[in-house]
Short mmCIF file of C-alpha atoms and ligand atoms in Angstrom, two decimals:
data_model
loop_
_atom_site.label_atom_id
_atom_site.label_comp_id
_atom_site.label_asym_id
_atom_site.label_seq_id
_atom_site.Cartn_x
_atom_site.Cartn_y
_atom_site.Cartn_z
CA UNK A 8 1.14 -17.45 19.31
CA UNK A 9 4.67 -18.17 19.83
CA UNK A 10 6.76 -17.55 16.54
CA UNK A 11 10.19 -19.72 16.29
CA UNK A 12 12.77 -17.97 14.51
CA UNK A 13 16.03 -19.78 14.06
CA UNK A 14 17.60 -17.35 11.92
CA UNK A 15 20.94 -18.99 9.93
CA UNK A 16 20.63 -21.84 12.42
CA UNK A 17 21.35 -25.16 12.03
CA UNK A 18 23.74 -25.98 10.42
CA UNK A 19 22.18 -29.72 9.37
CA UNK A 20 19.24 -31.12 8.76
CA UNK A 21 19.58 -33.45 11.71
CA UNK A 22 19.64 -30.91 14.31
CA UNK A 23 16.85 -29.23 12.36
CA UNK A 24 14.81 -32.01 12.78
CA UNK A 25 15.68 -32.79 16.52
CA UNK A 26 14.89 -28.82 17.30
CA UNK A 27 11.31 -29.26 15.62
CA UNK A 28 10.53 -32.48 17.76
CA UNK A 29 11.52 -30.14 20.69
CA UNK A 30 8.95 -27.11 19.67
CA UNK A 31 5.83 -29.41 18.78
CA UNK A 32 3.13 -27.64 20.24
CA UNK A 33 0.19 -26.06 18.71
CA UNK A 34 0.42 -22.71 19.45
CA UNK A 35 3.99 -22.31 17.93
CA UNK A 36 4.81 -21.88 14.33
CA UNK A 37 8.63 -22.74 13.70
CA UNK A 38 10.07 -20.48 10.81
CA UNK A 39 13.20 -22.67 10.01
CA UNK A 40 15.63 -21.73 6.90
CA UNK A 41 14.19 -22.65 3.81
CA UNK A 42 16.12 -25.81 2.95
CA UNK A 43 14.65 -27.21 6.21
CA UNK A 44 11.03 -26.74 5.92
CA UNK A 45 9.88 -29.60 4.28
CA UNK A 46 11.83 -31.86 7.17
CA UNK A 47 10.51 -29.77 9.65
CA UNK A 48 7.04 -30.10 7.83
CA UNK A 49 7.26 -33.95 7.99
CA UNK A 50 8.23 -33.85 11.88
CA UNK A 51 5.43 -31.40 13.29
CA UNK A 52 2.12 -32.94 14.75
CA UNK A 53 1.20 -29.69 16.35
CA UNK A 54 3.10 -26.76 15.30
CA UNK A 55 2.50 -24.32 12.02
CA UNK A 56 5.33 -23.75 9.83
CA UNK A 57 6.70 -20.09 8.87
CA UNK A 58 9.44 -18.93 6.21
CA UNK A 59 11.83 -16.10 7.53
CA UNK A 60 11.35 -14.21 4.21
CA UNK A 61 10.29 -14.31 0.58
CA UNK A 62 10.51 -12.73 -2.35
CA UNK A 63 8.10 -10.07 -4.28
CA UNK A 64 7.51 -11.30 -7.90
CA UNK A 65 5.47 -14.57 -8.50
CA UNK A 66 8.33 -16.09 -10.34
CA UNK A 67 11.23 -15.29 -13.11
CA UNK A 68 14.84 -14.47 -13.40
CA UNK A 69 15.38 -13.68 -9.92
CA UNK A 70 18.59 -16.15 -9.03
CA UNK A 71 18.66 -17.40 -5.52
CA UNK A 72 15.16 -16.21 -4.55
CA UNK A 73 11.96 -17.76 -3.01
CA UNK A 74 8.28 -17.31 -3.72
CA UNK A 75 5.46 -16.81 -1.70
CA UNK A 76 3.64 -19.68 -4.01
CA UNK A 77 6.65 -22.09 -3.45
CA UNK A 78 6.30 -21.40 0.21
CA UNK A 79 2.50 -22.50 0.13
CA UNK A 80 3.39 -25.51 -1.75
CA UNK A 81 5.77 -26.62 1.08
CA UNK A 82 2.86 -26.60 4.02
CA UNK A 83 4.09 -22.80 5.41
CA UNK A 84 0.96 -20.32 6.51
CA UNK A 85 3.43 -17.89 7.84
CA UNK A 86 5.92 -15.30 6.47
CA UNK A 87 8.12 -13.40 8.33
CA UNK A 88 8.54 -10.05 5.94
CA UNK A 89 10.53 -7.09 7.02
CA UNK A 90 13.27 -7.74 9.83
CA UNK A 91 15.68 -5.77 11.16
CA UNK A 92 18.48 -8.24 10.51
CA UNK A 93 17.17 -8.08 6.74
CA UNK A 94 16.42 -4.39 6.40
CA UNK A 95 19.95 -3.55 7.65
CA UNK A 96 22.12 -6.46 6.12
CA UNK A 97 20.14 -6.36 2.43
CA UNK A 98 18.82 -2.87 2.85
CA UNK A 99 15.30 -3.43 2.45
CA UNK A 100 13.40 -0.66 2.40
CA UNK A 101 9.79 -0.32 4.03
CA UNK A 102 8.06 -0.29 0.49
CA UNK A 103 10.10 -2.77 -0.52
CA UNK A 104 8.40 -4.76 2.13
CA UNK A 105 5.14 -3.51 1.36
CA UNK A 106 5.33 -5.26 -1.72
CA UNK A 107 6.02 -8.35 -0.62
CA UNK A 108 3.51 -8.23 2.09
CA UNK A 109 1.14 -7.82 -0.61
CA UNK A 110 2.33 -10.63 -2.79
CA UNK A 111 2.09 -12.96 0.25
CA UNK A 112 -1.81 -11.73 1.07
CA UNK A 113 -1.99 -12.97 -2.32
CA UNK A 114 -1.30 -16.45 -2.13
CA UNK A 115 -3.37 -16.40 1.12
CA UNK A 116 -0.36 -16.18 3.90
CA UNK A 117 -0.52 -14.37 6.88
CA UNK A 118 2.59 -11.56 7.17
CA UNK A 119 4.43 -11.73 9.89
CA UNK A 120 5.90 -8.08 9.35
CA UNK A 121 8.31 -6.75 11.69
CA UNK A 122 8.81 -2.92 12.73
CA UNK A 123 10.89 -1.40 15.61
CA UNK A 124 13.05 1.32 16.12
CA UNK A 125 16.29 1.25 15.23
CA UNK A 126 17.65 4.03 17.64
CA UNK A 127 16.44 4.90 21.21
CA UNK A 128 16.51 8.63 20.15
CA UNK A 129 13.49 9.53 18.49
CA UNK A 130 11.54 5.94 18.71
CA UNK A 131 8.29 7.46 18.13
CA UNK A 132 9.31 9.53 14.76
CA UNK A 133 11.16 6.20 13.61
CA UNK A 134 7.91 4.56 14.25
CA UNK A 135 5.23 6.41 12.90
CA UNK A 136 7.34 6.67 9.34
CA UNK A 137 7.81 2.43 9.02
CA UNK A 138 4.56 1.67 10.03
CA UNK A 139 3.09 4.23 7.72
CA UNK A 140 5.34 2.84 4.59
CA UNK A 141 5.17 -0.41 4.81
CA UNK A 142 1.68 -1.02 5.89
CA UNK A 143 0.57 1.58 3.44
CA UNK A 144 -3.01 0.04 1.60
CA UNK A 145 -2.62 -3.17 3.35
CA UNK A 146 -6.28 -5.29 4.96
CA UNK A 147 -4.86 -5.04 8.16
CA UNK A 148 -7.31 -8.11 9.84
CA UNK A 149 -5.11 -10.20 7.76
CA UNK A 150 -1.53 -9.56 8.69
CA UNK A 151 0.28 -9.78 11.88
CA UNK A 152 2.71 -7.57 13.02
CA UNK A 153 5.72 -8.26 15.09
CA UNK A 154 7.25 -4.73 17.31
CA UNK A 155 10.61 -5.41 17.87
CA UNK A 156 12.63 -2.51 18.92
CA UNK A 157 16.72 -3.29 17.35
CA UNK A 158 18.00 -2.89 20.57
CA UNK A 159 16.63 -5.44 22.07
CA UNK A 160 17.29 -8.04 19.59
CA UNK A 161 19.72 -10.93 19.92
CA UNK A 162 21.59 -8.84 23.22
CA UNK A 163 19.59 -9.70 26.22
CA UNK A 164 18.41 -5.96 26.64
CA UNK A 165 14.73 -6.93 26.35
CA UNK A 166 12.34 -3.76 26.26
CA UNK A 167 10.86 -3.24 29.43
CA UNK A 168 7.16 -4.04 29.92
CA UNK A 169 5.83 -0.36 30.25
CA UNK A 170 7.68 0.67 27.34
CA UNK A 171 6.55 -2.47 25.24
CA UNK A 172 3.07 -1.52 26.41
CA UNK A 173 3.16 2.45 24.85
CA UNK A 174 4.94 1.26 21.84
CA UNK A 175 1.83 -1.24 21.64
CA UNK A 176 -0.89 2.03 22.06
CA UNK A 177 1.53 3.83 20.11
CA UNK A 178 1.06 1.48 16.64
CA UNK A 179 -2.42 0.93 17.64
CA UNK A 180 -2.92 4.62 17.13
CA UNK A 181 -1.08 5.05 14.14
CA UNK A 182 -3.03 2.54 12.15
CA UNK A 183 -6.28 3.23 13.44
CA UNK A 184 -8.21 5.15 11.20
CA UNK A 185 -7.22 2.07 8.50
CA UNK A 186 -8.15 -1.32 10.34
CA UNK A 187 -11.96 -0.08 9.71
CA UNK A 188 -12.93 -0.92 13.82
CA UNK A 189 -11.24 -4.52 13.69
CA UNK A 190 -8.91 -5.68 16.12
CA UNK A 191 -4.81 -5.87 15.33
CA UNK A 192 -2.70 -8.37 16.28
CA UNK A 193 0.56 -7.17 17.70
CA UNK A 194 3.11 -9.58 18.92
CA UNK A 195 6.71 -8.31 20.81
CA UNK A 196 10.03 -9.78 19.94
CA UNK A 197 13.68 -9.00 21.02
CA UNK A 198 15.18 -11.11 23.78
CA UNK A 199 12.06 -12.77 24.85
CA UNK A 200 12.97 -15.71 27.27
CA UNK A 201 11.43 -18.15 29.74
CA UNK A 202 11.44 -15.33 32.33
CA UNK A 203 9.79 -12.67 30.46
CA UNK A 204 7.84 -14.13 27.74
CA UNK A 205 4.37 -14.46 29.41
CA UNK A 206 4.91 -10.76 30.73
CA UNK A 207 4.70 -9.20 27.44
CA UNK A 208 1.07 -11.22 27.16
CA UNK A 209 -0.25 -10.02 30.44
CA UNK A 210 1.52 -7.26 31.46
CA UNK A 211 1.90 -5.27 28.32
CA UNK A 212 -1.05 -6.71 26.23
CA UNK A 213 0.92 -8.20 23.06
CA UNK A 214 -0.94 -10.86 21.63
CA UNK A 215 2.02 -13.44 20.96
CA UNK A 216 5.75 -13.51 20.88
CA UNK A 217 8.63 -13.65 18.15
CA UNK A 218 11.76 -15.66 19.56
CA UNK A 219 14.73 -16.29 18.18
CA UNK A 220 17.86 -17.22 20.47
CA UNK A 221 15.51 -18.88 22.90
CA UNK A 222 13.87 -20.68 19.99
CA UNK A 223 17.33 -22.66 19.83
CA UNK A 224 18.13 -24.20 22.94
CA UNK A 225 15.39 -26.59 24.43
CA UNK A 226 15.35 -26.66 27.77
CA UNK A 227 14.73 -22.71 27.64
CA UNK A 228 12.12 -22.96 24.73
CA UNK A 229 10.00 -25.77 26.71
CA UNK A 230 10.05 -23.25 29.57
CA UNK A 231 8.92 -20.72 27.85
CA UNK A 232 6.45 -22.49 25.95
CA UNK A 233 5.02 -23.40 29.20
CA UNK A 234 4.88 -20.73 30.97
CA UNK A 235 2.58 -19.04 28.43
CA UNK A 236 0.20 -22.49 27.88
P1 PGA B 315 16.17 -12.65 19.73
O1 PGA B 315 15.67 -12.41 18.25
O2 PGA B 315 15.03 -13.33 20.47
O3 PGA B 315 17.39 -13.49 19.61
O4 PGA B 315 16.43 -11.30 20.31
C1 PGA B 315 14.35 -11.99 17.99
C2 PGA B 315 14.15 -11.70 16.55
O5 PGA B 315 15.10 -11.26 15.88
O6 PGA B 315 13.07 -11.91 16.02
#
């Protein structure tokens, strides 16, 4: 699974449209801004469609927020819950994501929840505490959950394979007295690109990727498509 997250980008819904023509394929989902979904929806053959966030009430006086019903109604199966970018710039907390994870389960979306480190120095501490809060009482068969370490995201300093590969053991054995024997599905994401994309499948056992820059430009997103197809 290939996850396409353009962030704040584009700026119209032209180029939004052109940029979904250019990630078609089935095994990507394309998380666009909201006000672009339902062009993007009307483009895609192939591809699934994600939101980049939503909010955690059903509905109400909440001004300038999105729910995880109005997200179904649009075509989306995905929902990106819990990024860096949004637990630093709006200060959500891990049980504020939580809750929202477990509004989205509730309208029958998978979670895309994100969790990484957001210093080098003590990565494992940092960790153990955000996977613990904000995948506290959550059926984890049904969620899927993105490692991206801050560091690595949006600078070109990817994580290195054997590190991506213990940070991978590392959640696996946090959360496995709760997933009950089944398996977890751990994607990687900060500066994947057409060069190292397919290396965090094989080499260091993640089950997908979560792009964003790449996602953008598309003679580097066809590569890297490919080169995991
Ligand atoms: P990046 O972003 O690929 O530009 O590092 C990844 C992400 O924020 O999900």
């Amino acid at each position: 699974m290939i996850f396409a997250n353009w962030k704040l980008n584009p700026q119209t819904k032209e180029e939004a449209v052109k940029m979904a023509c250019f990630s078609d394929y089935e095994n990507v989902v394309i998380c666009p801004p909201f006000v672009y979904i339902e062009a993007v929806r009307d483009i895609i053959k192939r591809a699934k469609l994600g939101a980049q966030n939503c909010y955690h009430q059903k509905s109400g006086a909440y001004t300038g927020e999105v729910s995880a019903e109005m997200l179904k109604g649009l075509g989306c199966e995905y929902v990106i819950l819990g990024h860096s970018e949004r637990r630093e710039y709006f200060s959500e907390s891990s049980s504020f994501v939580n809750s929202k994870i477990k509004i989205v389960l509730e309208k029958e979306l998978t979670p895309v929840v994100c969790v990484g480190e957001k210093q080098k120095e003590n990565a494992i501490g940092q960790i153990e505490e955000q996977v613990k809060e904000t995948l506290q009482s959550v059926p984890l068969e049904k969620v899927i959950i993105a490692y991206e370490p801050v560091f690595a995201i949006g600078t070109g300093d990817f994580c290195p394979m054997d590190l991506a590969g213990e940070r991978r053991e590392l959640i696996e054995g946090i959360l496995k007295e709760s997933c009950n024997g089944s398996p977890l599905k751990i994607i990687y994401g900060g500066s994947v690109n057409s060069s190292n994309a397919s290396l965090y499948i094989k080499e260091a056992g993640f089950g997908g990727v979560l792009v964003g820059g790449a996602s953008l430009i598309e003679d580097e997103f066809t590569k890297l498509v490919k080169s995991i197809i």
